[in-house]
């Protein structure tokens, strides 16, 4: 695999993770969380093309409602990689006469990922770790958040390491590149350990978690556009699955 | 002069198998004082900053914030002490410069309007207004230092512990940062700078200390 392609993939993945907000940009209702979870479960196991397409449309609609149109381009490039990887990973399903099923599985993987990404841009990583903080596990919540951020930093670091090796005339092509990638992993493990320690200190130094009681779900029962959107999608998908009897 | 931060006979090492990084360090940081700790690479400057901030616990000795053990008042210490790290990228974990600078204020439950006003104000002072919507990782070295500094100055800590704040900066930017730190000192802030930048000696500071192999000396 060409090093340029690998680096392009790593940069795209790190950018995608970076654009997903750490903190929620507004109040989020429990309805949104529950319905999003329902949609993800239904889409992950459905055999209905309607459900898969509806989920894909819903994820674009969520970003549009939240004025996250600028994220669409970055997320779509990330989805392109998911598509390419699914094409490879799902090849065991590619048998004679089952091409359409294979393509359906690929589309389902892309659709589920797109909804997961869209829902996360609304919730924010902080909100996702809130359950732990509320369960008196603030350290675990902090670690989760750091790990999530460190992933994008490490992806970018990997890209830099590859670039540095290329600059020193190490060719990354074909099977010969495999030992190069193996040594990159060694470098990364050391870097990730050091970076995690420093990131932990940096987050702690800036009072992380002092306002944890502030991060609560909206208490008033007032439906927002997003609540209606995800509820409607979840309801329709549930009906489709029930009508077809093809949920699992 | 009121002593804000004290280190009393502090000994620190990262593990029992390793040598001590700090050896019996004694340090008093007073109110409205700008102190510089100079030392070569690996002399213990970064560890000194982290221990003084209460982020690392010494094996023996005491770290006192306004006369009381810092470990007994950690939440308060976090508000009163601002720490900037040697590699500014270590402290970045937000999607934009704005979020990065606003992070500490949001932890303090300050309303979003006030957060916006304070972030804009500090960005203007440090000349990074045009960077607010950018990704912190995509900035130049000097810009990263300024963003790291802004993310601390924004919540107005009483004590500033800065690890190599002038690294990556051009001479003009260096002058500007030192000017800001002197202004902060005039406003009653205590500033401790750890650096191996020999240029720092040309700036008028209250005290220059030297750290060699974990021991602190008057320069």
XYZ file of C-alpha atoms in Angstrom:
467
model
C 0.000 0.000 0.000
C 1.400 3.396 -0.905
C 2.556 5.457 2.053
C 0.770 8.502 0.616
C -2.578 6.661 0.755
C -1.912 5.524 4.324
C -1.000 9.060 5.367
C -4.072 10.490 3.633
C -6.257 7.995 5.493
C -4.610 8.802 8.852
C -5.007 12.553 8.312
C -8.658 12.180 7.342
C -9.396 9.985 10.338
C -7.693 12.408 12.750
C -9.504 15.402 11.218
C -12.834 13.602 11.545
C -12.215 12.898 15.198
C -11.101 16.489 15.769
C -14.258 18.020 14.320
C -16.473 16.001 16.614
C -16.994 18.381 19.498
C -15.755 17.539 22.933
C -18.691 19.194 24.555
C -22.288 19.333 23.521
C -23.255 22.577 21.761
C -26.531 22.805 23.634
C -28.951 20.879 25.739
C -29.635 17.313 24.693
C -32.712 15.394 25.714
C -32.845 11.832 26.893
C -35.275 11.196 24.012
C -32.532 11.982 21.518
C -30.118 9.597 23.230
C -32.626 6.732 23.501
C -33.951 7.156 19.956
C -30.445 7.413 18.507
C -29.498 4.221 20.288
C -32.651 2.548 18.906
C -31.821 3.668 15.367
C -28.256 2.378 15.653
C -29.442 -1.016 16.938
C -32.173 -1.316 14.285
C -29.833 -0.317 11.468
C -27.045 -2.601 12.663
C -29.244 -5.719 12.492
C -31.854 -4.937 9.873
C -32.105 -6.655 6.508
C -34.322 -3.909 5.113
C -32.786 -1.539 2.584
C -35.392 1.102 3.511
C -34.108 1.245 7.095
C -30.504 1.570 5.964
C -31.288 4.382 3.505
C -33.518 6.164 6.033
C -30.717 6.102 8.624
C -28.282 7.546 6.099
C -30.710 10.354 5.268
C -31.386 10.954 8.981
C -27.681 11.398 9.738
C -27.383 14.067 7.025
C -30.562 15.712 8.346
C -29.162 15.820 11.895
C -26.057 17.663 10.709
C -28.225 20.047 8.674
C -30.535 20.776 11.628
C -27.531 21.451 13.867
C -25.947 23.700 11.227
C -22.991 21.356 10.905
C -22.922 21.540 7.118
C -19.202 22.281 7.217
C -18.683 18.872 8.835
C -20.435 17.084 5.988
C -17.406 17.163 3.705
C -15.056 15.798 6.369
C -17.524 13.187 7.508
C -18.255 12.104 3.954
C -14.546 11.537 3.287
C -14.383 9.487 6.500
C -17.389 7.494 5.309
C -15.648 6.875 2.016
C -12.876 5.121 3.938
C -15.456 3.142 5.938
C -16.972 2.139 2.595
C -13.600 1.021 1.215
C -12.711 -0.912 4.365
C -16.155 -2.545 4.467
C -15.683 -3.643 0.862
C -12.554 -5.514 1.948
C -13.674 -6.670 5.394
C -16.978 -8.081 4.171
C -15.543 -10.077 1.265
C -16.343 -13.406 3.068
C -20.012 -12.613 2.315
C -19.239 -12.269 -1.377
C -20.288 -15.559 -2.876
C -21.802 -16.456 -6.194
C -25.340 -15.088 -6.367
C -24.975 -12.954 -3.245
C -23.455 -9.790 -4.651
C -26.515 -7.749 -3.731
C -26.403 -9.047 -0.131
C -22.711 -8.183 0.060
C -23.369 -4.641 -1.199
C -26.239 -4.331 1.276
C -23.920 -5.232 4.191
C -21.413 -2.624 3.020
C -24.123 0.031 2.805
C -25.402 -0.962 6.250
C -21.936 -0.495 7.750
C -21.618 2.952 6.147
C -25.116 3.949 7.242
C -24.609 2.887 10.876
C -21.242 4.688 11.033
C -22.678 7.871 9.544
C -25.494 7.954 12.116
C -23.089 7.235 14.958
C -20.876 10.133 13.830
C -23.823 12.502 13.392
C -25.258 11.637 16.814
C -21.832 12.088 18.419
C -21.430 15.577 16.932
C -24.670 16.494 18.714
C -23.900 14.782 22.010
C -20.196 15.601 22.254
C -17.652 13.286 23.823
C -18.080 14.932 27.191
C -21.741 14.013 27.271
C -20.908 10.429 26.412
C -18.575 10.225 29.402
C -21.151 11.857 31.654
C -22.713 8.545 32.649
C -19.433 7.513 34.222
C -19.052 10.808 36.018
C -22.554 10.530 37.403
C -21.786 6.984 38.493
C -19.022 8.401 40.692
C -16.339 7.398 38.220
C -14.935 10.822 37.270
C -11.422 9.453 36.707
C -12.727 6.859 34.272
C -14.671 9.594 32.448
C -11.537 11.720 32.249
C -9.508 8.800 30.955
C -12.151 8.014 28.343
C -12.111 11.601 27.103
C -8.317 11.700 26.964
C -8.189 8.417 25.109
C -10.684 9.656 22.560
C -8.621 12.790 21.968
C -5.364 10.866 21.969
C -6.594 8.671 19.104
C -6.647 11.650 16.724
C -3.263 12.865 18.026
C -1.759 9.418 17.498
C -3.198 9.092 14.006
C -1.566 12.401 13.137
C 1.681 11.268 14.794
C 1.659 8.075 12.742
C 1.305 10.163 9.618
C 4.263 12.324 10.753
C 6.409 9.257 11.522
C 5.700 7.854 8.056
C 6.537 11.188 6.474
C 9.765 11.372 8.507
C 10.744 7.900 7.353
C 9.977 8.736 3.779
C 12.134 11.846 4.100
C 14.975 9.580 5.179
C 14.545 7.600 1.973
C 12.708 4.620 3.449
C 10.498 3.388 0.655
C 7.017 2.282 1.602
C 5.862 0.096 -1.216
C 4.452 -3.392 -1.489
C 5.438 -6.159 0.900
C 8.766 -4.463 1.637
C 6.897 -1.773 3.561
C 5.529 -4.243 6.136
C 8.614 -4.153 8.433
C 8.475 -0.328 8.286
C 4.868 -0.308 9.480
C 5.733 -2.806 12.218
C 8.415 -0.497 13.631
C 5.994 2.450 13.472
C 3.729 0.563 15.888
C 6.618 0.309 18.371
C 7.219 4.051 18.138
C 3.540 4.723 18.582
C 3.188 2.648 21.739
C 5.982 4.621 23.387
C 4.596 7.956 22.165
C 1.028 7.141 23.210
C 2.090 6.242 26.725
C 4.039 9.506 27.135
C 1.334 11.611 25.513
C -1.398 10.081 27.666
C 0.506 10.942 30.824
C 1.078 14.541 29.754
C -2.479 14.978 28.475
C -3.825 13.683 31.797
C -1.778 16.282 33.698
C -2.849 19.051 31.311
C -6.546 18.254 31.666
C -6.269 17.964 35.422
C -4.389 21.274 35.643
C -7.298 23.020 33.967
C -9.953 21.957 36.435
C -11.612 19.181 34.452
C -14.806 17.945 36.053
C -15.370 20.902 38.394
C -18.661 21.626 36.653
C -19.768 18.051 36.190
C -23.072 18.703 37.883
C -23.680 21.269 35.167
C -23.643 18.643 32.477
C -27.154 17.328 32.870
C -29.792 16.358 30.396
C -32.559 18.851 29.777
C -35.180 18.280 32.434
C -38.200 19.993 30.888
C -40.256 17.847 28.542
C -40.034 19.994 25.437
C -39.390 18.355 22.094
C -36.787 19.933 19.879
C -36.491 19.522 16.091
C -33.826 16.882 16.664
C -35.971 14.918 19.112
C -38.820 14.850 16.619
C -36.510 13.878 13.772
C -34.844 10.934 15.528
C -38.103 9.769 17.116
C -39.833 9.771 13.742
C -36.983 7.902 12.073
C -36.779 5.361 14.900
C -40.561 4.818 14.769
C -40.661 4.346 10.967
C -37.675 1.997 11.041
C -39.263 -0.019 13.823
C -42.475 -0.347 11.791
C -40.547 -1.395 8.682
C -38.695 -4.037 10.665
C -41.897 -5.286 12.271
C -43.836 -5.369 8.994
C -41.100 -7.259 7.228
C -40.335 -9.430 10.222
C -36.717 -9.046 9.380
C -35.262 -7.361 12.422
C -32.606 -9.942 13.207
C 5.981 40.337 50.557
C 3.374 37.610 50.986
C 4.643 34.157 50.063
C 2.198 32.444 47.747
C 3.895 29.143 47.005
C 6.563 27.303 48.949
C 8.537 24.155 48.305
C 10.153 22.748 51.430
C 12.939 20.190 51.084
C 11.247 18.532 48.125
C 12.652 15.233 46.881
C 11.119 13.639 43.838
C 11.806 10.705 41.563
C 9.596 9.054 38.967
C 10.196 5.500 40.209
C 12.218 3.775 42.897
C 14.589 2.394 40.280
C 15.478 5.864 39.030
C 17.613 8.658 40.481
C 16.052 11.652 42.176
C 15.030 14.363 39.719
C 14.548 16.957 42.471
C 16.925 16.903 45.434
C 15.955 18.875 48.495
C 14.465 21.791 46.582
C 13.613 24.903 48.617
C 11.678 27.644 46.852
C 9.573 30.607 47.941
C 7.470 32.387 45.353
C 6.138 35.712 46.562
C 3.219 37.830 45.471
C 4.031 40.102 42.514
C 7.239 38.250 41.860
C 8.688 37.172 38.527
C 11.190 34.366 39.100
C 13.146 32.537 36.454
C 14.596 29.060 36.948
C 17.354 28.387 34.434
C 18.928 25.048 33.751
C 20.149 22.721 31.052
C 18.030 19.968 29.503
C 17.209 17.182 31.957
C 18.049 19.278 35.017
C 14.551 18.921 36.510
C 12.848 22.162 35.414
C 9.678 20.515 34.086
C 9.411 18.244 37.118
C 9.827 21.280 39.386
C 6.897 23.009 37.645
C 4.686 19.901 37.876
C 5.503 19.322 41.549
C 4.987 23.009 42.385
C 1.571 22.858 40.680
C 0.552 19.850 42.777
C 0.310 17.676 39.685
C 3.047 15.342 40.904
C 3.490 14.358 44.537
C 7.025 14.491 45.956
C 8.476 11.484 47.757
C 9.322 13.717 50.680
C 9.042 17.386 51.526
C 6.141 19.797 51.342
C 4.468 21.998 48.774
C 2.545 24.799 50.462
C 0.020 27.097 48.853
C -0.482 30.185 51.028
C 0.914 28.290 54.009
C -1.250 25.149 53.694
C -0.409 21.849 52.047
C -1.389 22.048 48.391
C -2.714 18.466 48.458
C -5.325 19.364 51.070
C -6.761 22.071 48.836
C -6.350 20.730 45.311
C -9.574 22.121 43.764
C -8.621 25.593 45.047
C -5.028 25.104 43.880
C -6.227 24.326 40.356
C -8.034 27.667 40.239
C -5.167 29.614 41.736
C -2.346 28.042 39.734
C -2.045 28.152 35.959
C 0.417 25.753 34.352
C 1.743 25.847 30.821
C 3.602 22.841 29.482
C 6.907 22.593 27.661
C 5.293 21.244 24.501
C 2.111 23.311 24.084
C 0.518 20.549 22.035
C 0.425 18.378 25.173
C -2.268 20.569 26.637
C -4.462 20.785 23.540
C -7.457 18.480 23.405
C -10.230 20.620 21.957
C -11.488 20.942 18.404
C -10.816 24.681 18.012
C -8.576 27.336 19.555
C -11.706 29.015 20.952
C -12.779 25.834 22.772
C -9.231 25.316 23.969
C -9.039 28.781 25.524
C -12.586 28.506 26.896
C -12.088 25.041 28.440
C -11.126 26.105 31.979
C -13.836 28.791 32.145
C -16.474 26.262 31.146
C -15.272 24.001 33.942
C -15.960 26.892 36.330
C -19.644 27.039 35.276
C -19.271 30.545 33.891
C -22.033 31.615 31.506
C -21.303 31.304 27.796
C -21.633 35.090 27.241
C -18.946 35.804 29.845
C -16.806 32.990 28.434
C -17.055 34.525 24.958
C -16.176 38.000 26.244
C -13.161 36.767 28.206
C -11.871 34.515 25.451
C -12.128 37.360 22.919
C -10.405 39.769 25.290
C -7.444 37.474 26.035
C -7.157 36.529 22.353
C -6.982 40.225 21.464
C -4.280 40.841 24.081
C -2.171 37.995 22.770
C -2.910 38.759 19.117
C -4.533 35.406 18.367
C -8.055 36.585 17.519
C -7.681 35.371 13.934
C -6.861 31.856 15.159
C -9.954 31.265 17.294
C -11.787 29.106 14.749
C -8.712 27.083 13.759
C -7.605 23.635 14.893
C -4.945 24.011 17.626
C -2.801 21.277 16.073
C -2.501 23.115 12.772
C -0.815 26.223 14.211
C 2.829 27.244 14.037
C 5.098 26.742 17.076
C 4.846 30.382 18.216
C 1.072 30.448 17.784
C 0.740 27.261 19.838
C 2.712 28.853 22.694
C 0.403 31.887 22.638
C -2.730 29.709 22.606
C -1.375 27.662 25.522
C -0.697 30.888 27.403
C -4.146 32.275 26.578
C -5.818 29.094 27.837
C -4.265 29.756 31.250
C -4.442 33.543 31.455
C -8.149 33.459 30.599
C -9.144 32.232 34.075
C -6.807 34.690 35.799
C -4.863 32.406 38.131
C -2.897 34.082 40.907
C 0.199 31.977 40.278
C 1.615 31.202 36.852
C 4.007 28.294 36.417
C 5.343 28.372 32.894
C 7.567 25.746 31.359
C 9.630 27.194 28.485
C 7.084 29.903 27.583
C 9.471 31.541 25.124
C 10.348 28.408 23.190
C 9.508 28.562 19.460
C 8.934 32.331 19.691
C 10.525 34.953 17.456
C 12.426 37.739 19.295
C 9.441 40.102 18.769
C 6.973 37.562 20.137
C 9.312 36.823 23.022
C 9.388 40.530 23.973
C 5.600 40.614 23.792
C 5.118 37.545 26.001
C 7.591 38.838 28.596
C 5.826 42.224 28.522
C 2.501 40.501 29.237
C 4.015 38.479 32.062
C 5.495 41.655 33.578
C 2.086 43.326 33.365
C 0.596 40.354 35.184
C 3.281 40.596 37.840
C 2.461 44.312 38.295
C -1.156 43.252 38.856
C -0.059 41.075 41.773
C 0.426 37.750 40.018
C 3.322 35.469 40.935
C 5.150 34.093 37.927
C 7.657 31.243 37.828
C 9.345 30.591 34.496
C 11.440 27.477 33.863
C 13.661 27.903 30.841
C 16.990 27.166 29.231
C 16.642 30.235 27.031
C 19.766 32.330 27.685
C 18.033 35.415 26.187
C 15.760 35.541 29.197
C 18.648 37.064 31.193
C 18.327 40.326 29.250
C 14.840 40.893 30.644
C 14.537 42.524 34.072
C 13.146 39.859 36.394
C 13.040 39.773 40.192
C 15.086 36.659 40.706
C 17.031 34.163 38.649
C 17.608 30.700 40.085
C 19.649 27.917 38.616
C 18.736 24.254 38.684
C 21.479 21.707 38.168
C 20.924 17.982 38.539
C 17.781 18.558 40.590
C 19.321 21.067 43.017
C 18.200 24.668 43.082
C 20.744 27.466 43.559
C 20.654 31.256 43.524
C 22.224 32.374 40.268
